[in-house]
Short mmCIF file of C-alpha atoms in Angstrom, two decimals:
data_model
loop_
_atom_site.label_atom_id
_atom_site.label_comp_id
_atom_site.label_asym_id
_atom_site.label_seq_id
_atom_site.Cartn_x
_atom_site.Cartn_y
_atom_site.Cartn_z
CA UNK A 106 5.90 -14.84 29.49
CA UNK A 107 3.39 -12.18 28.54
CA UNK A 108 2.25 -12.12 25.14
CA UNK A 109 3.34 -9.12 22.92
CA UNK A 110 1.42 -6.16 21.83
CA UNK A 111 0.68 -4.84 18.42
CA UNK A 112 -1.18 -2.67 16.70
CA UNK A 113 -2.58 -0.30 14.12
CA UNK A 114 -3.25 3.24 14.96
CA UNK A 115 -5.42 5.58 13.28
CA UNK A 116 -8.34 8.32 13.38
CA UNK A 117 -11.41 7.62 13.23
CA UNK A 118 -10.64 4.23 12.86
CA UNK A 119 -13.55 1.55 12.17
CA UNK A 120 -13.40 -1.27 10.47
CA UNK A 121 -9.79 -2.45 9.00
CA UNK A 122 -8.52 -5.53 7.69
CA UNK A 123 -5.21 -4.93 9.91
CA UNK A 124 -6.15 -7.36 12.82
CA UNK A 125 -7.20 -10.08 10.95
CA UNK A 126 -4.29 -10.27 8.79
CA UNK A 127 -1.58 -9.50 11.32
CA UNK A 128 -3.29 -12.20 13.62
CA UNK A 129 -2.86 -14.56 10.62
CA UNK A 130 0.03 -13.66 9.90
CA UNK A 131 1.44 -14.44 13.90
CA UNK A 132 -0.27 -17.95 13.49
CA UNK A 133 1.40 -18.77 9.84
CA UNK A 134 4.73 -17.80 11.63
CA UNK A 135 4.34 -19.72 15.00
CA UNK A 136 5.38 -16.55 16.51
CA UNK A 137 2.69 -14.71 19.35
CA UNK A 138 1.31 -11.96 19.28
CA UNK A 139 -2.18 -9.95 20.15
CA UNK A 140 -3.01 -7.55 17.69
CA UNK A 141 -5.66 -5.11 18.53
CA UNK A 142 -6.77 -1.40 17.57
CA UNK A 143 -5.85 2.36 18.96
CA UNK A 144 -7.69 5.31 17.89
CA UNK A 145 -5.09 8.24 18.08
CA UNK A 146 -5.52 11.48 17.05
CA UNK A 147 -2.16 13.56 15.85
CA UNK A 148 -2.90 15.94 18.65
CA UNK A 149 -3.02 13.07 21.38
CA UNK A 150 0.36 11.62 20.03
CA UNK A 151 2.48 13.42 22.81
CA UNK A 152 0.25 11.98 25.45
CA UNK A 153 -0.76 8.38 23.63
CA UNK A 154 2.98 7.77 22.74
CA UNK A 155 4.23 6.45 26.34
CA UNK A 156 1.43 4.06 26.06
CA UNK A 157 2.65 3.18 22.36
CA UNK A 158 5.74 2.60 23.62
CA UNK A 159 4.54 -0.49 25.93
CA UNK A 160 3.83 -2.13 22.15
CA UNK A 161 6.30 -4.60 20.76
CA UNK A 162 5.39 -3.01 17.30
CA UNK A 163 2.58 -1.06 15.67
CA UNK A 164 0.94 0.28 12.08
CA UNK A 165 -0.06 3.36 11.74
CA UNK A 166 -3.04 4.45 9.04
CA UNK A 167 -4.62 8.31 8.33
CA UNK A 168 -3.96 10.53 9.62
CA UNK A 169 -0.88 10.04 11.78
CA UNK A 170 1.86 8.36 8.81
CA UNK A 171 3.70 11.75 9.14
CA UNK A 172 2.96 12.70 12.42
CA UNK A 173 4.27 10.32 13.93
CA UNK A 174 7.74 10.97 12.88
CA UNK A 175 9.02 13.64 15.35
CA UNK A 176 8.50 10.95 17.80
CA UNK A 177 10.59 8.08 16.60
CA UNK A 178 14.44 8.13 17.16
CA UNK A 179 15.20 6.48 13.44
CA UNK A 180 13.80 6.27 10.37
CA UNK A 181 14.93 3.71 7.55
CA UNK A 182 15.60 5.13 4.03
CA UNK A 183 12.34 4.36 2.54
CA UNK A 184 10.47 6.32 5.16
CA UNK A 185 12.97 9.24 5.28
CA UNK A 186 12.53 9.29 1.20
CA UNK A 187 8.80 9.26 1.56
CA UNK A 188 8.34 11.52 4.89
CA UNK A 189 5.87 9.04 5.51
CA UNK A 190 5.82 5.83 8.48
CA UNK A 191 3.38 3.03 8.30
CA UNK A 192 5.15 0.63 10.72
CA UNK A 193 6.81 1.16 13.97
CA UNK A 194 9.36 -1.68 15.87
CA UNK A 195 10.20 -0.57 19.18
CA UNK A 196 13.19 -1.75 21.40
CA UNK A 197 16.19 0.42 22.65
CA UNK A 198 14.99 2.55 19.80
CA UNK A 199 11.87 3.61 17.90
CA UNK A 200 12.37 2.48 14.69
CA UNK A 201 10.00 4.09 11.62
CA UNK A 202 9.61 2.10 8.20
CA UNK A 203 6.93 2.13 5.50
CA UNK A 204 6.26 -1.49 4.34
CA UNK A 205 4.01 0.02 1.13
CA UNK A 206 7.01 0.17 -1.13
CA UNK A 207 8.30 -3.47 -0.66
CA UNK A 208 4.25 -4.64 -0.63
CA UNK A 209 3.78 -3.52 -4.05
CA UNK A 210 6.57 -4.70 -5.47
CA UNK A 211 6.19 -8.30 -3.62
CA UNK A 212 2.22 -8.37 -5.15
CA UNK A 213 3.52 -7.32 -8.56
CA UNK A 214 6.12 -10.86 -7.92
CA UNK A 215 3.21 -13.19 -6.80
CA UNK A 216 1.34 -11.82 -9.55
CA UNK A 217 3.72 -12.24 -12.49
CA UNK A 218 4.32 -8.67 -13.20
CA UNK A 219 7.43 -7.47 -13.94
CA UNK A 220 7.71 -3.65 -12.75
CA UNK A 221 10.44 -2.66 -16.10
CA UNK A 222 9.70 -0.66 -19.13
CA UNK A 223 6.86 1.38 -19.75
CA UNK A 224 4.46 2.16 -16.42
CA UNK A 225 1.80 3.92 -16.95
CA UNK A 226 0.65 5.52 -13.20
CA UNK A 227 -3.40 6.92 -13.16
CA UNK A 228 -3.59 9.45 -10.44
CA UNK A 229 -1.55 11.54 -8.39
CA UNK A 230 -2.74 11.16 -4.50
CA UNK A 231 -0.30 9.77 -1.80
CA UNK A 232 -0.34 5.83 -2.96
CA UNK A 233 0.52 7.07 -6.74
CA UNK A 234 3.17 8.85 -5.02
CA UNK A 235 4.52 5.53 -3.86
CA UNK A 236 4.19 3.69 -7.10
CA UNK A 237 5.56 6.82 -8.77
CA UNK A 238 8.86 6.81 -6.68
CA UNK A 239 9.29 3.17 -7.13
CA UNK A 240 8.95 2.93 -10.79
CA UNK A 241 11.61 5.48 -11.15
CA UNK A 242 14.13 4.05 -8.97
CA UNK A 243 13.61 1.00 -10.81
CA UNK A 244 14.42 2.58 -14.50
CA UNK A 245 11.09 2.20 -15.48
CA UNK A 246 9.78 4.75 -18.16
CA UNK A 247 6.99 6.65 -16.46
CA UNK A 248 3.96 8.34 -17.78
CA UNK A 249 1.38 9.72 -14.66
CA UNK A 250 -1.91 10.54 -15.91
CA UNK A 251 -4.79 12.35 -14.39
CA UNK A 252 -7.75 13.98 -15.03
CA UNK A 253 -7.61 18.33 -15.81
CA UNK A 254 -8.55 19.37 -12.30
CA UNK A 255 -5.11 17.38 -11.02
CA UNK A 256 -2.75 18.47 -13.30
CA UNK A 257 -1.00 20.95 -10.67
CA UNK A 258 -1.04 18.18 -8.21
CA UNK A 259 0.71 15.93 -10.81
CA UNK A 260 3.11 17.96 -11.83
CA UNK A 261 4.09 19.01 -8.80
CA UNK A 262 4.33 14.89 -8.14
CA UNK A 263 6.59 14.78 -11.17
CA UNK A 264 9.03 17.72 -10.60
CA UNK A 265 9.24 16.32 -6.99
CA UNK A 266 10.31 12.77 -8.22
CA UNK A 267 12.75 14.22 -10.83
CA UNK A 268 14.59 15.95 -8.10
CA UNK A 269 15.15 13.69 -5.45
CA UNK A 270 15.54 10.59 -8.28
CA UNK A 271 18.80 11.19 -10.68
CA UNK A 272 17.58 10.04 -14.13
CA UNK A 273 13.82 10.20 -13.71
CA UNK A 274 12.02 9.16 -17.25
CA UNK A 275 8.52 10.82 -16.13
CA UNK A 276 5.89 12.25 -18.44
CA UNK A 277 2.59 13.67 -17.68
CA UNK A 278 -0.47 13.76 -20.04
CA UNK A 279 -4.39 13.54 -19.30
CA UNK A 280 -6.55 10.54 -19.13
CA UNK A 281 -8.41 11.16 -22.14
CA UNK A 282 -5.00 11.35 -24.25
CA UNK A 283 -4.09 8.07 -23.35
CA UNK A 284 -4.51 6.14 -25.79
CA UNK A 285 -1.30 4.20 -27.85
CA UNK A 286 0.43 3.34 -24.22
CA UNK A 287 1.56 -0.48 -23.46
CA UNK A 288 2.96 -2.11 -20.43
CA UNK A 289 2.10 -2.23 -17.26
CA UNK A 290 -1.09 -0.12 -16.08
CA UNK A 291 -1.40 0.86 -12.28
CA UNK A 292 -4.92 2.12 -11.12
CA UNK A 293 -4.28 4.50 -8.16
CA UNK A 294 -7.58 6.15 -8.41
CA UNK A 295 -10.53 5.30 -6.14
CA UNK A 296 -12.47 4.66 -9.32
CA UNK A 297 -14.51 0.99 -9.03
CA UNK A 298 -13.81 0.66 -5.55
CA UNK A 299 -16.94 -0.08 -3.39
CA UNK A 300 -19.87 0.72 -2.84
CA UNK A 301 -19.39 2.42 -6.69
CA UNK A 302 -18.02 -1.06 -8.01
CA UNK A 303 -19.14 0.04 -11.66
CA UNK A 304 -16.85 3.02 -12.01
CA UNK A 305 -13.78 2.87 -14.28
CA UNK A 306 -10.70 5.33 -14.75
CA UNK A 307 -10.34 4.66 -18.78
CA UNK A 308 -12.37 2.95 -21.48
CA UNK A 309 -11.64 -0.46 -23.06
CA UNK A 310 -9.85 1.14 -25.63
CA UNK A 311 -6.67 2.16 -23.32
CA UNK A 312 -7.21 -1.37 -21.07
CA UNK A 313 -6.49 -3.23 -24.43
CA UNK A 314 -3.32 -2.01 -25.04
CA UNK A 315 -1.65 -2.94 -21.80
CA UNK A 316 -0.07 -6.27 -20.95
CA UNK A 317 -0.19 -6.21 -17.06
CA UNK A 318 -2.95 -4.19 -15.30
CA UNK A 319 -2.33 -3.60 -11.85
CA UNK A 320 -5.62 -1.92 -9.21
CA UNK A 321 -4.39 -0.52 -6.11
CA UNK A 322 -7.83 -0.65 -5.01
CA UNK A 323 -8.89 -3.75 -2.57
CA UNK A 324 -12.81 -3.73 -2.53
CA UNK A 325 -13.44 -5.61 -4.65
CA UNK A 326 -10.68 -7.90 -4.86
CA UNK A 327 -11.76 -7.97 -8.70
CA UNK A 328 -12.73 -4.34 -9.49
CA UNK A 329 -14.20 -3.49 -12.82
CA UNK A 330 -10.81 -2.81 -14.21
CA UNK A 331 -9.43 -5.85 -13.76
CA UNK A 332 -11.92 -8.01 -15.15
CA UNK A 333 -11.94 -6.38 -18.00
CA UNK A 334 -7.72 -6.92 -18.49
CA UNK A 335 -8.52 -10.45 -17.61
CA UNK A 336 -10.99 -10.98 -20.21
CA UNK A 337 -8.86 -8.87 -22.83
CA UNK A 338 -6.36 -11.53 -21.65
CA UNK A 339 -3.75 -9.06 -19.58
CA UNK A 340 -2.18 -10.62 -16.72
CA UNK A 341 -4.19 -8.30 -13.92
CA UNK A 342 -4.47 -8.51 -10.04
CA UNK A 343 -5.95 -6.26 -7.48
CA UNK A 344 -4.80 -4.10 -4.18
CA UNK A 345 -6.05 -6.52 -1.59
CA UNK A 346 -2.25 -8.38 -2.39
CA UNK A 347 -0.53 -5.33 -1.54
CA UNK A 348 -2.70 -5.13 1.59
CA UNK A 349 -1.15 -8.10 2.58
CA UNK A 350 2.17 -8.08 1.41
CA UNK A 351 2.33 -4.91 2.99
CA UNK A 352 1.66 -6.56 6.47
CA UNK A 353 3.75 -9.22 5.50
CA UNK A 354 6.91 -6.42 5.61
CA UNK A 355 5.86 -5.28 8.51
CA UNK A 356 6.20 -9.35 10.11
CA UNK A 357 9.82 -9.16 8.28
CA UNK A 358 10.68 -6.41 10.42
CA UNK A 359 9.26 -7.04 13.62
CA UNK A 360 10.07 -10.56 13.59
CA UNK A 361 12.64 -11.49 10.54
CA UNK A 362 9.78 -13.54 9.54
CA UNK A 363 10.05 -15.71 5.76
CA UNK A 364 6.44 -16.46 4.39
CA UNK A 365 5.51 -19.18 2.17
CA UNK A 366 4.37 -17.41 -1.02
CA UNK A 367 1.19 -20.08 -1.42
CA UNK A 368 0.23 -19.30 1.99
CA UNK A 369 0.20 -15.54 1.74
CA UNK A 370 -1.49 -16.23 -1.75
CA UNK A 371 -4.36 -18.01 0.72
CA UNK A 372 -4.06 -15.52 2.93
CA UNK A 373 -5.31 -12.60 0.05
CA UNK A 374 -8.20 -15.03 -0.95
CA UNK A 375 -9.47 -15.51 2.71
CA UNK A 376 -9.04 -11.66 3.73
CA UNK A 377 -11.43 -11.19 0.58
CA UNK A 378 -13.75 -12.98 2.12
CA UNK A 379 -13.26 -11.53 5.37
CA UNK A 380 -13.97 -7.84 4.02
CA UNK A 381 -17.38 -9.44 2.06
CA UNK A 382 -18.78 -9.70 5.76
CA UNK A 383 -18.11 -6.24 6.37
CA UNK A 384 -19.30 -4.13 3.37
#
């Protein structure tokens, strides 16, 4: 039987960590599977998609998570609340999900952070707008905070989640007047990410005061932010878990595919060290 096709679509697209961990991911799962990478550009879409269509499944990075849409036949509710499709299954149907959701909220599990109470969001761009939307359908009390030249694009972020989310507890304020906030702190800035690993969004003064610290950024797998929650002695992990977890939904869906939690933990260590080879 021929092996099935995957994957991830994109443009440009370089390097990614996508074929590594999906290939991984096949092997931990006994299931087959190649993996491989497409550049597509939204304006080759109508042409590339009878060739996408050959694929068992594919992800799908910048720019083409909303292009993509007018060419699938279904979208689950996630996507449709988002506008936005990261993975595609394909069968009698093409079926459009985004896995980013359920990844952050399985990394917050493995790490031991509960996503409840006060959540403090820094950052407004398009993954704030998913951690955004989930802590408010989860009940959680919501502060987004950015810096003065974002406030329109933050409070456009908050009026939009107060309208499509009945109940929404969402305040807005700057980064500098943080300050007295507790909880659970999510980075969604590109602040400390490589090459400019010595960056931070907010002094030690605001880290202090938070419990969990959560960085959405993956390179570093440590970035500046959380070792310094670690040291203050805040439970703390990085994006390179929601990288994975991510994929890991994806394997769910093509597949109905149950992980072992200690081998997806593996799994974020060695793609860590996979990415160190690269940058």
């Amino acid at each position: 039987m021929a092996e099935r096709q995957f994957a991830v679509i994109g443009h440009p697209i370089g390097h990614t960590m996508s074929p590594f961990i999906h290939k991984r991911l096949f092997e931990l799962a006994g299931e087959c599977g190649e993996y491989g990478i497409i550049d597509v550009a939204p304006e080759e879409l109508p042409v590339k998609i009878k060739d996408l269509d050959k694929l068992a499944g594919y992800n799908i990075t910048i720019p083409n998570k909303q292009h993509i849409i007018p060419f699938l036949d279904r979208l689950d509710k996630k996507a449709q609340l988002y506008g936005s499709v990261n993975t595609v299954k394909n069968g009698s149907v093409r079926e459009g999900f985004t896995t980013d959701p359920d990844g952050f909220l399985k990394s917050l599990e493995a790490a031991g952070i509960p996503f409840a109470g006060d959540v403090t969001v820094l950052g407004c761009g398009g993954v704030a707008r998913t951690i955004v939307y989930e802590a408010a359908l989860a009940g959680c009390r919501l502060k987004i905070a950015v810096r003065p030249e974002d406030v329109a694009l933050r409070d456009a972020l908050a009026a939009d989640v107060r309208s499509k989310i009945d109940g929404a507890n969402v305040e807005t304020c700057l980064l500098s007047e943080l300050g007295s906030d507790s909880g659970l702190l999510v980075n969604c800035t590109p602040l400390g990410m490589y090459p400019k690993t010595d960056t931070i969004a907010v002094g030690d003064d605001v880290i202090s005061k938070y419990e969990y610290v959560y960085d959405v950024v993956y390179n570093p797998m440590e970035t500046l932010l959380v070792k310094k929650a670690k040291a203050n002695g805040s439970t703390a992990s990085g994006g390179m878990s929601m990288l994975v977890w991510q994929a890991v939904v994806a394997h769910e869906i093509w597949d109905g595919t149950v992980y072992n939690t200690d081998d997806i933990r593996q799994l974020v260590e060695d793609s860590a060290k996979e990415m160190k080879k690269t940058f």
